[in-house]
């Protein structure tokens, strides 16, 4: 495949998708877009994109089609629905689903695409709106290696890092591992802040000491002031974190791994969920601990 | 006090103390050194330091005397022993103990110094040999505020950051809070690595994803390869971490703070200690989890 | 329904079923038996039972048919298979499944029986071989209340206690709750024994003190000597307990209940499972703790 | 020593002591009583007891002196105070302290008694007012074995069981082990009840099933209805249980024993304490869990 002649498709122009497709167009790639609500295509067409009427049309016309949909249901509909990707894919053309979905959805789509003679890659991302706009996402891919390579020039415009992690399902698994560590780190952080402040240490000074040491990280820097202020405005909903902890523990049962810290963390997040903080940011776990 | 006329004393020329005193001398300060084994003074005298025969002599001669001793027993002996600091302190002169000691030791020394008319500051540090040499320690001070200010020019040569945290005891308390967070973060990290690797993710790739995200921190960068390699060569002995977790939990009983995550973490560190990893690095907790 | 004219069926003559059917026959009830391996019927026929060739035949001929099968798969096959219960049930006749199965299996069977005009009761039991022989099981029923009443005379020969707990599924749920408490009690017991013995208390004396106090229970009396002797000969396989803990925690996620103690217990049982004690008795969790 | 000629002393006539001394007198023993508030002696003198003016007088006059005081401070005062036991003990006479005290208090008293030529036994009891009246306490003794034997006839009137557990300190340690198991059992019980009731099981039925099975114990029978009713009237204050959990965990640090279940339980009791239930019965932990 010669990179500069590749025709790209892009399905799903929500907050993430619009920013990502824009980056591809601005980088000079040939991009055909589709969105369930067609008017969302206009700004991208204004930037030079082509527009298609259905996912099937995109998948038939383009060498490599990206998608980033809201949830597993949308990802399934876009693939399996009437006029879906399956109806257009084939001839070794590629489909890269960047939605965050469960293992089973990823595998079902993967098998169907392969059965039609297409290639498939799951590629969930780490990062939200800002990194999507800046092209600094981290792309966690699993599936067809040749497709990962062929799509490289485009993926490198979408993210600052892209990793091929193995078979379909390994991308989702990596997200789970990373989120599980995040959950435990956050409760540890909250416990430390709370203990220190009850011991008459100044919260801002605790953050300052952490920032100067071996545990300095963007999360403590970002969430720290939120915890101190009791500001739990949502960027990662607490209920999703609790779900990921639950799934990580379920995975550990299957793989034979004890998770004492994560299991204790999960109970704390459950308590926060029961207390009604499910839609708030994960920072709201602090309201249960402090 | 006029900074450039201050006479500084320095007691204790072990790995940390030698590096720190050297930094003070090189910065042009007037420094008088003492060490229990006198020959250790020679290299510093060669750099321009004066030498004294006893802690009492240093404390009597200098405006501000620093000390960094091996443990609480050495800190007590250097202060209370025959020819100790107490025998020389007074006249509003200052004593800054940078040793890591328990609350009680810090308070006992503080009271005795004040009773003799001196000023006292506890100032344990975050950081080990390299930051001591580079002058990039983080100094966690508690006690006499005027002494913290007067010693500022010298403290700023020893560390990249110095913080005044309140009364004597608050410095030690801050170290406890920070180390407790570190312990839980390390078990969370180890659990995540282990779960991922049992799920056929590549360990180095997990580290790479973490490094690219919101949890990127010097600790994961430093300990990550050690965990993967099973290299537990000691920089922070596991038994000290377990002791700090125990003390943090004891503090939480006193202050009324639940610590579900830290309590689970403590049990894991206990298991590692029972398994014989007390002298190994804290990274050895991974051998219990993986 | 006149109790003394009721015709009873009994499907499944394993360790439990044979003992239970024997009790019914000895009590003078009219019992028709079936077993997948037909020769197992002989001893019961010798005691006065009738024999049938298929579950369908039993369900067609008897007013109330009991079943106690090895697992959910066997329970499904006996109901849904060719010549299964479904093929004979109807006319308001009753089917009482005493197997330990999951909620879904119980509900699927329940709905199918009802659709054919039969009545259904799930009735898992608490107790194993000895109580089955002695007729001292505890019967945890869910489903058709009139069937629970009609079968009363027979159920009272099988168990010392029978309870109607609500809809189909509530019997299984009660077993889960009870087993979860059992798991946590066992780890608590093991931790106490281990701590005491490391503190030079005599194990047998610890058991003696427990036996004399408010926590005296058949489980401590039965498992205590096993723990001291390291005898983990199986009466309740550890892997089943870990599964029940997992299911209880899953249920708690659905119902909004924190389970800090059970979650910690589950991780200990997971560790025991990973260490290879899955087929041993639940007492083998002690090998991980002591 | 000939049992029927032994003169017994009894110090401390609170709720427990009065009942216990009464049992000794009614059994025909020669008993000399003392109480800090002297008028409390009258009912016992009416039953046939002699009365003494000071602990020293009792210890000098009697072969074996029992004491049951309110707390460690009272136990120390009664032994070490002016006119205390120490001033009268000697000549191989015995002192049996049945108060619940810490290890150090027991050892201090033990050493002082031995230095004066007396014999000492610690003998804390399991059981409260009712068993004290009924003579059905469980006596957990540590210390002088010959004294344990010589006092046998009297101890057998005070309790249904008496055990010699080793050196002074082992009695207190046994109480700690037993209470730690009790704490974890209670949280497990509360979690099970709560989970079941959220799952629409009837609380009374859960208790009934437990009562019929392997976990049936006086504690579940006694506390169960309290939990259901939210009745937390105090028989064992929650704050004392949390203290015992803390001490058991401290002991486990010393002896090298992991306590995952007890550590999780301790955090739950801490939460109950923080929520203000310290003076309520241990049953009040349910208010945090349900």
mmCIF file of N, CA and C in Angstrom, chain C residues 86-197:
data_model
loop_
_atom_site.group_PDB
_atom_site.id
_atom_site.type_symbol
_atom_site.label_atom_id
_atom_site.label_comp_id
_atom_site.label_asym_id
_atom_site.label_seq_id
_atom_site.Cartn_x
_atom_site.Cartn_y
_atom_site.Cartn_z
ATOM 1 N N UNK C 86 -40.285 -32.148 30.992
ATOM 2 C CA UNK C 86 -41.213 -31.309 30.219
ATOM 3 C C UNK C 86 -42.186 -32.131 29.372
ATOM 4 N N UNK C 87 -41.687 -33.260 28.910
ATOM 5 C CA UNK C 87 -42.519 -34.093 28.037
ATOM 6 C C UNK C 87 -43.633 -34.805 28.801
ATOM 7 N N UNK C 88 -43.568 -34.756 30.140
ATOM 8 C CA UNK C 88 -44.587 -35.465 30.919
ATOM 9 C C UNK C 88 -45.391 -34.581 31.853
ATOM 10 N N UNK C 89 -44.848 -33.420 32.149
ATOM 11 C CA UNK C 89 -45.483 -32.552 33.146
ATOM 12 C C UNK C 89 -46.783 -31.954 32.608
ATOM 13 N N UNK C 90 -47.590 -31.398 33.484
ATOM 14 C CA UNK C 90 -48.841 -30.764 33.064
ATOM 15 C C UNK C 90 -49.931 -31.049 34.080
ATOM 16 N N UNK C 91 -51.111 -30.581 33.808
ATOM 17 C CA UNK C 91 -52.253 -30.869 34.666
ATOM 18 C C UNK C 91 -52.061 -30.474 36.114
ATOM 19 N N UNK C 92 -51.297 -29.371 36.313
ATOM 20 C CA UNK C 92 -51.076 -28.856 37.662
ATOM 21 C C UNK C 92 -50.184 -29.768 38.524
ATOM 22 N N UNK C 93 -49.590 -30.774 37.904
ATOM 23 C CA UNK C 93 -48.667 -31.620 38.656
ATOM 24 C C UNK C 93 -47.399 -30.811 38.996
ATOM 25 N N UNK C 94 -46.680 -31.264 40.038
ATOM 26 C CA UNK C 94 -45.569 -30.459 40.544
ATOM 27 C C UNK C 94 -44.189 -31.019 40.255
ATOM 28 N N UNK C 95 -43.231 -30.107 40.088
ATOM 29 C CA UNK C 95 -41.830 -30.511 39.909
ATOM 30 C C UNK C 95 -40.989 -29.696 40.893
ATOM 31 N N UNK C 96 -40.234 -30.397 41.731
ATOM 32 C CA UNK C 96 -39.432 -29.747 42.763
ATOM 33 C C UNK C 96 -37.973 -30.084 42.531
ATOM 34 N N UNK C 97 -37.201 -29.096 42.058
ATOM 35 C CA UNK C 97 -35.797 -29.359 41.758
ATOM 36 C C UNK C 97 -34.948 -28.947 42.960
ATOM 37 N N UNK C 98 -34.314 -29.909 43.601
ATOM 38 C CA UNK C 98 -33.504 -29.675 44.784
ATOM 39 C C UNK C 98 -32.012 -29.556 44.458
ATOM 40 N N UNK C 99 -31.670 -29.616 43.180
ATOM 41 C CA UNK C 99 -30.273 -29.438 42.757
ATOM 42 C C UNK C 99 -29.819 -28.024 43.099
ATOM 43 N N UNK C 100 -28.517 -27.856 43.254
ATOM 44 C CA UNK C 100 -27.974 -26.518 43.422
ATOM 45 C C UNK C 100 -27.612 -25.987 42.048
ATOM 46 N N UNK C 101 -28.394 -25.025 41.587
ATOM 47 C CA UNK C 101 -28.158 -24.476 40.252
ATOM 48 C C UNK C 101 -28.120 -22.954 40.320
ATOM 49 N N UNK C 102 -27.719 -22.342 39.244
ATOM 50 C CA UNK C 102 -27.718 -20.886 39.163
ATOM 51 C C UNK C 102 -29.138 -20.366 38.958
ATOM 52 N N UNK C 103 -29.298 -19.075 39.231
ATOM 53 C CA UNK C 103 -30.595 -18.412 39.064
ATOM 54 C C UNK C 103 -31.220 -18.666 37.701
ATOM 55 N N UNK C 104 -30.404 -18.511 36.664
ATOM 56 C CA UNK C 104 -30.934 -18.556 35.317
ATOM 57 C C UNK C 104 -31.501 -19.937 35.002
ATOM 58 N N UNK C 105 -30.767 -20.962 35.389
ATOM 59 C CA UNK C 105 -31.245 -22.328 35.162
ATOM 60 C C UNK C 105 -32.576 -22.541 35.876
ATOM 61 N N UNK C 106 -32.633 -22.089 37.132
ATOM 62 C CA UNK C 106 -33.875 -22.258 37.898
ATOM 63 C C UNK C 106 -35.031 -21.543 37.210
ATOM 64 N N UNK C 107 -34.756 -20.335 36.735
ATOM 65 C CA UNK C 107 -35.844 -19.577 36.102
ATOM 66 C C UNK C 107 -36.263 -20.174 34.766
ATOM 67 N N UNK C 108 -35.290 -20.652 33.999
ATOM 68 C CA UNK C 108 -35.617 -21.262 32.710
ATOM 69 C C UNK C 108 -36.502 -22.487 32.914
ATOM 70 N N UNK C 109 -36.133 -23.327 33.876
ATOM 71 C CA UNK C 109 -36.926 -24.530 34.139
ATOM 72 C C UNK C 109 -38.317 -24.134 34.628
ATOM 73 N N UNK C 110 -38.343 -23.167 35.540
ATOM 74 C CA UNK C 110 -39.618 -22.712 36.095
ATOM 75 C C UNK C 110 -40.587 -22.260 35.004
ATOM 76 N N UNK C 111 -40.076 -21.452 34.101
ATOM 77 C CA UNK C 111 -40.959 -20.919 33.055
ATOM 78 C C UNK C 111 -41.469 -22.004 32.112
ATOM 79 N N UNK C 112 -40.581 -22.924 31.785
ATOM 80 C CA UNK C 112 -40.986 -24.002 30.872
ATOM 81 C C UNK C 112 -42.041 -24.898 31.513
ATOM 82 N N UNK C 113 -41.861 -25.207 32.797
ATOM 83 C CA UNK C 113 -42.835 -26.057 33.493
ATOM 84 C C UNK C 113 -44.205 -25.355 33.540
ATOM 85 N N UNK C 114 -44.157 -24.062 33.881
ATOM 86 C CA UNK C 114 -45.409 -23.311 33.975
ATOM 87 C C UNK C 114 -46.113 -23.256 32.625
ATOM 88 N N UNK C 115 -45.336 -23.089 31.559
ATOM 89 C CA UNK C 115 -45.913 -23.013 30.215
ATOM 90 C C UNK C 115 -46.625 -24.298 29.837
ATOM 91 N N UNK C 116 -46.197 -25.419 30.432
ATOM 92 C CA UNK C 116 -46.845 -26.696 30.148
ATOM 93 C C UNK C 116 -47.988 -27.007 31.127
ATOM 94 N N UNK C 117 -48.241 -26.049 32.025
ATOM 95 C CA UNK C 117 -49.343 -26.287 32.956
ATOM 96 C C UNK C 117 -48.943 -26.997 34.231
ATOM 97 N N UNK C 118 -47.651 -27.074 34.508
ATOM 98 C CA UNK C 118 -47.190 -27.685 35.760
ATOM 99 C C UNK C 118 -46.865 -26.620 36.795
ATOM 100 N N UNK C 119 -46.546 -27.073 37.978
ATOM 101 C CA UNK C 119 -46.120 -26.152 39.036
ATOM 102 C C UNK C 119 -44.661 -26.434 39.359
ATOM 103 N N UNK C 120 -43.900 -25.371 39.753
ATOM 104 C CA UNK C 120 -42.461 -25.564 39.981
ATOM 105 C C UNK C 120 -42.003 -24.943 41.296
ATOM 106 N N UNK C 121 -41.056 -25.603 41.921
ATOM 107 C CA UNK C 121 -40.423 -25.115 43.138
ATOM 108 C C UNK C 121 -38.931 -25.414 43.050
ATOM 109 N N UNK C 122 -38.088 -24.380 43.259
ATOM 110 C CA UNK C 122 -36.658 -24.679 43.453
ATOM 111 C C UNK C 122 -36.506 -24.962 44.937
ATOM 112 N N UNK C 123 -35.654 -25.904 45.290
ATOM 113 C CA UNK C 123 -35.515 -26.243 46.703
ATOM 114 C C UNK C 123 -34.118 -26.767 47.032
ATOM 115 N N UNK C 124 -33.090 -25.923 46.806
ATOM 116 C CA UNK C 124 -31.733 -26.360 47.166
ATOM 117 C C UNK C 124 -31.671 -26.601 48.674
ATOM 118 N N UNK C 125 -30.741 -27.432 49.080
ATOM 119 C CA UNK C 125 -30.663 -27.788 50.496
ATOM 120 C C UNK C 125 -29.343 -27.349 51.114
ATOM 121 N N UNK C 126 -29.394 -27.084 52.392
ATOM 122 C CA UNK C 126 -28.200 -26.852 53.183
ATOM 123 C C UNK C 126 -27.960 -28.135 53.957
ATOM 124 N N UNK C 127 -26.746 -28.681 53.799
ATOM 125 C CA UNK C 127 -26.444 -29.973 54.425
ATOM 126 C C UNK C 127 -25.948 -30.954 53.381
ATOM 127 N N UNK C 128 -25.156 -31.933 53.785
ATOM 128 C CA UNK C 128 -24.608 -32.896 52.835
ATOM 129 C C UNK C 128 -25.057 -34.322 53.175
ATOM 130 N N UNK C 129 -24.183 -35.307 52.958
ATOM 131 C CA UNK C 129 -24.577 -36.719 53.020
ATOM 132 C C UNK C 129 -25.264 -37.118 54.333
ATOM 133 N N UNK C 130 -24.633 -36.817 55.435
ATOM 134 C CA UNK C 130 -25.154 -37.261 56.733
ATOM 135 C C UNK C 130 -26.561 -36.695 57.004
ATOM 136 N N UNK C 131 -26.747 -35.386 56.887
ATOM 137 C CA UNK C 131 -28.106 -34.854 57.084
ATOM 138 C C UNK C 131 -29.115 -35.424 56.078
ATOM 139 N N UNK C 132 -28.652 -35.748 54.862
ATOM 140 C CA UNK C 132 -29.572 -36.342 53.886
ATOM 141 C C UNK C 132 -30.043 -37.696 54.401
ATOM 142 N N UNK C 133 -29.120 -38.482 54.928
ATOM 143 C CA UNK C 133 -29.468 -39.798 55.477
ATOM 144 C C UNK C 133 -30.357 -39.671 56.710
ATOM 145 N N UNK C 134 -30.032 -38.667 57.531
ATOM 146 C CA UNK C 134 -30.773 -38.500 58.788
ATOM 147 C C UNK C 134 -32.088 -37.741 58.606
ATOM 148 N N UNK C 135 -32.312 -37.242 57.410
ATOM 149 C CA UNK C 135 -33.524 -36.450 57.202
ATOM 150 C C UNK C 135 -33.478 -35.124 57.941
ATOM 151 N N UNK C 136 -32.276 -34.570 58.059
ATOM 152 C CA UNK C 136 -32.137 -33.310 58.807
ATOM 153 C C UNK C 136 -31.606 -32.176 57.934
ATOM 154 N N UNK C 137 -31.875 -32.270 56.638
ATOM 155 C CA UNK C 137 -31.478 -31.181 55.748
ATOM 156 C C UNK C 137 -32.272 -29.918 56.083
ATOM 157 N N UNK C 138 -31.749 -28.767 55.610
ATOM 158 C CA UNK C 138 -32.537 -27.540 55.664
ATOM 159 C C UNK C 138 -32.890 -27.201 54.216
ATOM 160 N N UNK C 139 -34.167 -27.069 53.948
ATOM 161 C CA UNK C 139 -34.662 -26.931 52.575
ATOM 162 C C UNK C 139 -35.026 -25.477 52.290
ATOM 163 N N UNK C 140 -34.367 -24.893 51.306
ATOM 164 C CA UNK C 140 -34.499 -23.463 51.004
ATOM 165 C C UNK C 140 -35.285 -23.285 49.708
ATOM 166 N N UNK C 141 -36.598 -23.143 49.846
ATOM 167 C CA UNK C 141 -37.451 -23.200 48.667
ATOM 168 C C UNK C 141 -37.860 -21.834 48.133
ATOM 169 N N UNK C 142 -38.034 -21.780 46.810
ATOM 170 C CA UNK C 142 -38.556 -20.585 46.152
ATOM 171 C C UNK C 142 -39.465 -21.009 45.015
ATOM 172 N N UNK C 143 -40.587 -20.321 44.862
ATOM 173 C CA UNK C 143 -41.476 -20.657 43.749
ATOM 174 C C UNK C 143 -42.906 -20.890 44.219
ATOM 175 N N UNK C 144 -43.551 -21.874 43.601
ATOM 176 C CA UNK C 144 -44.982 -22.102 43.815
ATOM 177 C C UNK C 144 -45.304 -22.475 45.265
ATOM 178 N N UNK C 145 -46.047 -21.591 45.925
ATOM 179 C CA UNK C 145 -46.359 -21.775 47.347
ATOM 180 C C UNK C 145 -47.284 -22.971 47.594
ATOM 181 N N UNK C 146 -48.258 -23.187 46.685
ATOM 182 C CA UNK C 146 -49.199 -24.304 46.894
ATOM 183 C C UNK C 146 -48.462 -25.636 46.778
ATOM 184 N N UNK C 147 -47.478 -25.674 45.910
ATOM 185 C CA UNK C 147 -46.691 -26.898 45.765
ATOM 186 C C UNK C 147 -45.850 -27.138 47.022
ATOM 187 N N UNK C 148 -45.301 -26.026 47.569
ATOM 188 C CA UNK C 148 -44.530 -26.114 48.822
ATOM 189 C C UNK C 148 -45.399 -26.716 49.921
ATOM 190 N N UNK C 149 -46.670 -26.299 49.959
ATOM 191 C CA UNK C 149 -47.584 -26.816 50.981
ATOM 192 C C UNK C 149 -47.975 -28.264 50.706
ATOM 193 N N UNK C 150 -48.354 -28.547 49.450
ATOM 194 C CA UNK C 150 -48.784 -29.903 49.094
ATOM 195 C C UNK C 150 -47.683 -30.925 49.352
ATOM 196 N N UNK C 151 -46.426 -30.505 49.094
ATOM 197 C CA UNK C 151 -45.313 -31.442 49.271
ATOM 198 C C UNK C 151 -44.834 -31.503 50.712
ATOM 199 N N UNK C 152 -45.467 -30.729 51.574
ATOM 200 C CA UNK C 152 -45.025 -30.614 52.962
ATOM 201 C C UNK C 152 -44.753 -31.931 53.665
ATOM 202 N N UNK C 153 -45.692 -32.872 53.623
ATOM 203 C CA UNK C 153 -45.471 -34.141 54.333
ATOM 204 C C UNK C 153 -44.183 -34.846 53.881
ATOM 205 N N UNK C 154 -43.906 -34.774 52.593
ATOM 206 C CA UNK C 154 -42.684 -35.415 52.090
ATOM 207 C C UNK C 154 -41.453 -34.590 52.464
ATOM 208 N N UNK C 155 -41.534 -33.268 52.268
ATOM 209 C CA UNK C 155 -40.389 -32.407 52.599
ATOM 210 C C UNK C 155 -40.013 -32.557 54.066
ATOM 211 N N UNK C 156 -41.016 -32.760 54.900
ATOM 212 C CA UNK C 156 -40.733 -32.891 56.329
ATOM 213 C C UNK C 156 -40.027 -34.197 56.673
ATOM 214 N N UNK C 157 -40.057 -35.159 55.770
ATOM 215 C CA UNK C 157 -39.277 -36.381 55.968
ATOM 216 C C UNK C 157 -37.842 -36.191 55.468
ATOM 217 N N UNK C 158 -37.665 -35.247 54.566
ATOM 218 C CA UNK C 158 -36.327 -35.029 53.984
ATOM 219 C C UNK C 158 -35.486 -34.095 54.841
ATOM 220 N N UNK C 159 -36.143 -33.137 55.477
ATOM 221 C CA UNK C 159 -35.373 -32.142 56.213
ATOM 222 C C UNK C 159 -35.968 -31.847 57.563
ATOM 223 N N UNK C 160 -35.149 -31.278 58.417
ATOM 224 C CA UNK C 160 -35.647 -30.894 59.739
ATOM 225 C C UNK C 160 -36.314 -29.528 59.659
ATOM 226 N N UNK C 161 -36.053 -28.820 58.568
ATOM 227 C CA UNK C 161 -36.625 -27.496 58.416
ATOM 228 C C UNK C 161 -36.812 -27.216 56.935
ATOM 229 N N UNK C 162 -37.964 -26.628 56.598
ATOM 230 C CA UNK C 162 -38.188 -26.216 55.205
ATOM 231 C C UNK C 162 -38.710 -24.798 55.250
ATOM 232 N N UNK C 163 -38.176 -23.961 54.359
ATOM 233 C CA UNK C 163 -38.580 -22.565 54.365
ATOM 234 C C UNK C 163 -38.949 -22.134 52.967
ATOM 235 N N UNK C 164 -40.059 -21.394 52.873
ATOM 236 C CA UNK C 164 -40.445 -20.822 51.584
ATOM 237 C C UNK C 164 -39.971 -19.372 51.560
ATOM 238 N N UNK C 165 -39.096 -19.048 50.634
ATOM 239 C CA UNK C 165 -38.357 -17.781 50.686
ATOM 240 C C UNK C 165 -38.815 -16.766 49.656
ATOM 241 N N UNK C 166 -39.802 -17.142 48.831
ATOM 242 C CA UNK C 166 -40.274 -16.195 47.825
ATOM 243 C C UNK C 166 -40.264 -16.806 46.445
ATOM 244 N N UNK C 167 -40.002 -15.958 45.461
ATOM 245 C CA UNK C 167 -40.021 -16.411 44.070
ATOM 246 C C UNK C 167 -38.859 -17.353 43.761
ATOM 247 N N UNK C 168 -38.967 -18.031 42.638
ATOM 248 C CA UNK C 168 -37.855 -18.850 42.168
ATOM 249 C C UNK C 168 -36.606 -17.976 42.073
ATOM 250 N N UNK C 169 -35.510 -18.425 42.633
ATOM 251 C CA UNK C 169 -34.262 -17.656 42.644
ATOM 252 C C UNK C 169 -33.877 -17.275 44.068
ATOM 253 N N UNK C 170 -34.894 -17.136 44.928
ATOM 254 C CA UNK C 170 -34.615 -16.723 46.316
ATOM 255 C C UNK C 170 -33.977 -17.860 47.111
ATOM 256 N N UNK C 171 -34.244 -19.078 46.740
ATOM 257 C CA UNK C 171 -33.596 -20.206 47.415
ATOM 258 C C UNK C 171 -32.104 -20.205 47.142
ATOM 259 N N UNK C 172 -31.754 -20.044 45.869
ATOM 260 C CA UNK C 172 -30.346 -19.983 45.483
ATOM 261 C C UNK C 172 -29.667 -18.794 46.137
ATOM 262 N N UNK C 173 -30.382 -17.679 46.211
ATOM 263 C CA UNK C 173 -29.820 -16.467 46.795
ATOM 264 C C UNK C 173 -29.524 -16.683 48.289
ATOM 265 N N UNK C 174 -30.424 -17.358 48.991
ATOM 266 C CA UNK C 174 -30.201 -17.627 50.418
ATOM 267 C C UNK C 174 -28.939 -18.494 50.596
ATOM 268 N N UNK C 175 -28.765 -19.482 49.745
ATOM 269 C CA UNK C 175 -27.566 -20.320 49.848
ATOM 270 C C UNK C 175 -26.307 -19.476 49.689
ATOM 271 N N UNK C 176 -26.365 -18.523 48.769
ATOM 272 C CA UNK C 176 -25.219 -17.653 48.509
ATOM 273 C C UNK C 176 -24.885 -16.824 49.748
ATOM 274 N N UNK C 177 -25.908 -16.242 50.337
ATOM 275 C CA UNK C 177 -25.719 -15.407 51.527
ATOM 276 C C UNK C 177 -25.080 -16.226 52.654
ATOM 277 N N UNK C 178 -25.632 -17.403 52.863
ATOM 278 C CA UNK C 178 -25.139 -18.255 53.948
ATOM 279 C C UNK C 178 -23.699 -18.700 53.673
ATOM 280 N N UNK C 179 -23.408 -19.068 52.448
ATOM 281 C CA UNK C 179 -22.049 -19.514 52.142
ATOM 282 C C UNK C 179 -21.048 -18.368 52.224
ATOM 283 N N UNK C 180 -21.482 -17.177 51.849
ATOM 284 C CA UNK C 180 -20.590 -16.025 51.972
ATOM 285 C C UNK C 180 -20.218 -15.785 53.438
ATOM 286 N N UNK C 181 -21.200 -15.832 54.312
ATOM 287 C CA UNK C 181 -20.903 -15.670 55.739
ATOM 288 C C UNK C 181 -19.946 -16.780 56.184
ATOM 289 N N UNK C 182 -20.185 -17.991 55.717
ATOM 290 C CA UNK C 182 -19.331 -19.105 56.079
ATOM 291 C C UNK C 182 -17.877 -18.880 55.657
ATOM 292 N N UNK C 183 -17.688 -18.371 54.454
ATOM 293 C CA UNK C 183 -16.324 -18.136 53.970
ATOM 294 C C UNK C 183 -15.586 -17.139 54.840
ATOM 295 N N UNK C 184 -16.236 -16.024 55.169
ATOM 296 C CA UNK C 184 -15.577 -15.011 55.995
ATOM 297 C C UNK C 184 -15.338 -15.528 57.412
ATOM 298 N N UNK C 185 -16.288 -16.302 57.935
ATOM 299 C CA UNK C 185 -16.097 -16.869 59.269
ATOM 300 C C UNK C 185 -14.891 -17.802 59.288
ATOM 301 N N UNK C 186 -14.718 -18.522 58.214
ATOM 302 C CA UNK C 186 -13.620 -19.486 58.175
ATOM 303 C C UNK C 186 -12.262 -18.785 58.113
ATOM 304 N N UNK C 187 -12.169 -17.716 57.325
ATOM 305 C CA UNK C 187 -10.880 -17.009 57.301
ATOM 306 C C UNK C 187 -10.634 -16.315 58.634
ATOM 307 N N UNK C 188 -11.684 -15.784 59.244
ATOM 308 C CA UNK C 188 -11.523 -15.156 60.566
ATOM 309 C C UNK C 188 -11.031 -16.179 61.580
ATOM 310 N N UNK C 189 -11.612 -17.339 61.533
ATOM 311 C CA UNK C 189 -11.260 -18.441 62.433
ATOM 312 C C UNK C 189 -9.795 -18.851 62.211
ATOM 313 N N UNK C 190 -9.433 -19.004 60.960
ATOM 314 C CA UNK C 190 -8.068 -19.410 60.615
ATOM 315 C C UNK C 190 -7.052 -18.343 61.039
ATOM 316 N N UNK C 191 -7.397 -17.077 60.828
ATOM 317 C CA UNK C 191 -6.501 -15.996 61.248
ATOM 318 C C UNK C 191 -6.316 -16.002 62.769
ATOM 319 N N UNK C 192 -7.412 -16.201 63.485
ATOM 320 C CA UNK C 192 -7.332 -16.216 64.942
ATOM 321 C C UNK C 192 -6.493 -17.378 65.455
ATOM 322 N N UNK C 193 -6.751 -18.555 64.906
ATOM 323 C CA UNK C 193 -5.964 -19.733 65.296
ATOM 324 C C UNK C 193 -4.474 -19.506 65.028
ATOM 325 N N UNK C 194 -4.177 -18.958 63.850
ATOM 326 C CA UNK C 194 -2.786 -18.776 63.447
ATOM 327 C C UNK C 194 -2.095 -17.747 64.321
ATOM 328 N N UNK C 195 -2.794 -16.642 64.570
ATOM 329 C CA UNK C 195 -2.207 -15.592 65.408
ATOM 330 C C UNK C 195 -1.942 -16.134 66.811
ATOM 331 N N UNK C 196 -2.922 -16.809 67.360
ATOM 332 C CA UNK C 196 -2.768 -17.354 68.706
ATOM 333 C C UNK C 196 -1.608 -18.336 68.785
ATOM 334 N N UNK C 197 -1.518 -19.225 67.822
ATOM 335 C CA UNK C 197 -0.471 -20.243 67.874
ATOM 336 C C UNK C 197 0.916 -19.641 67.678
#
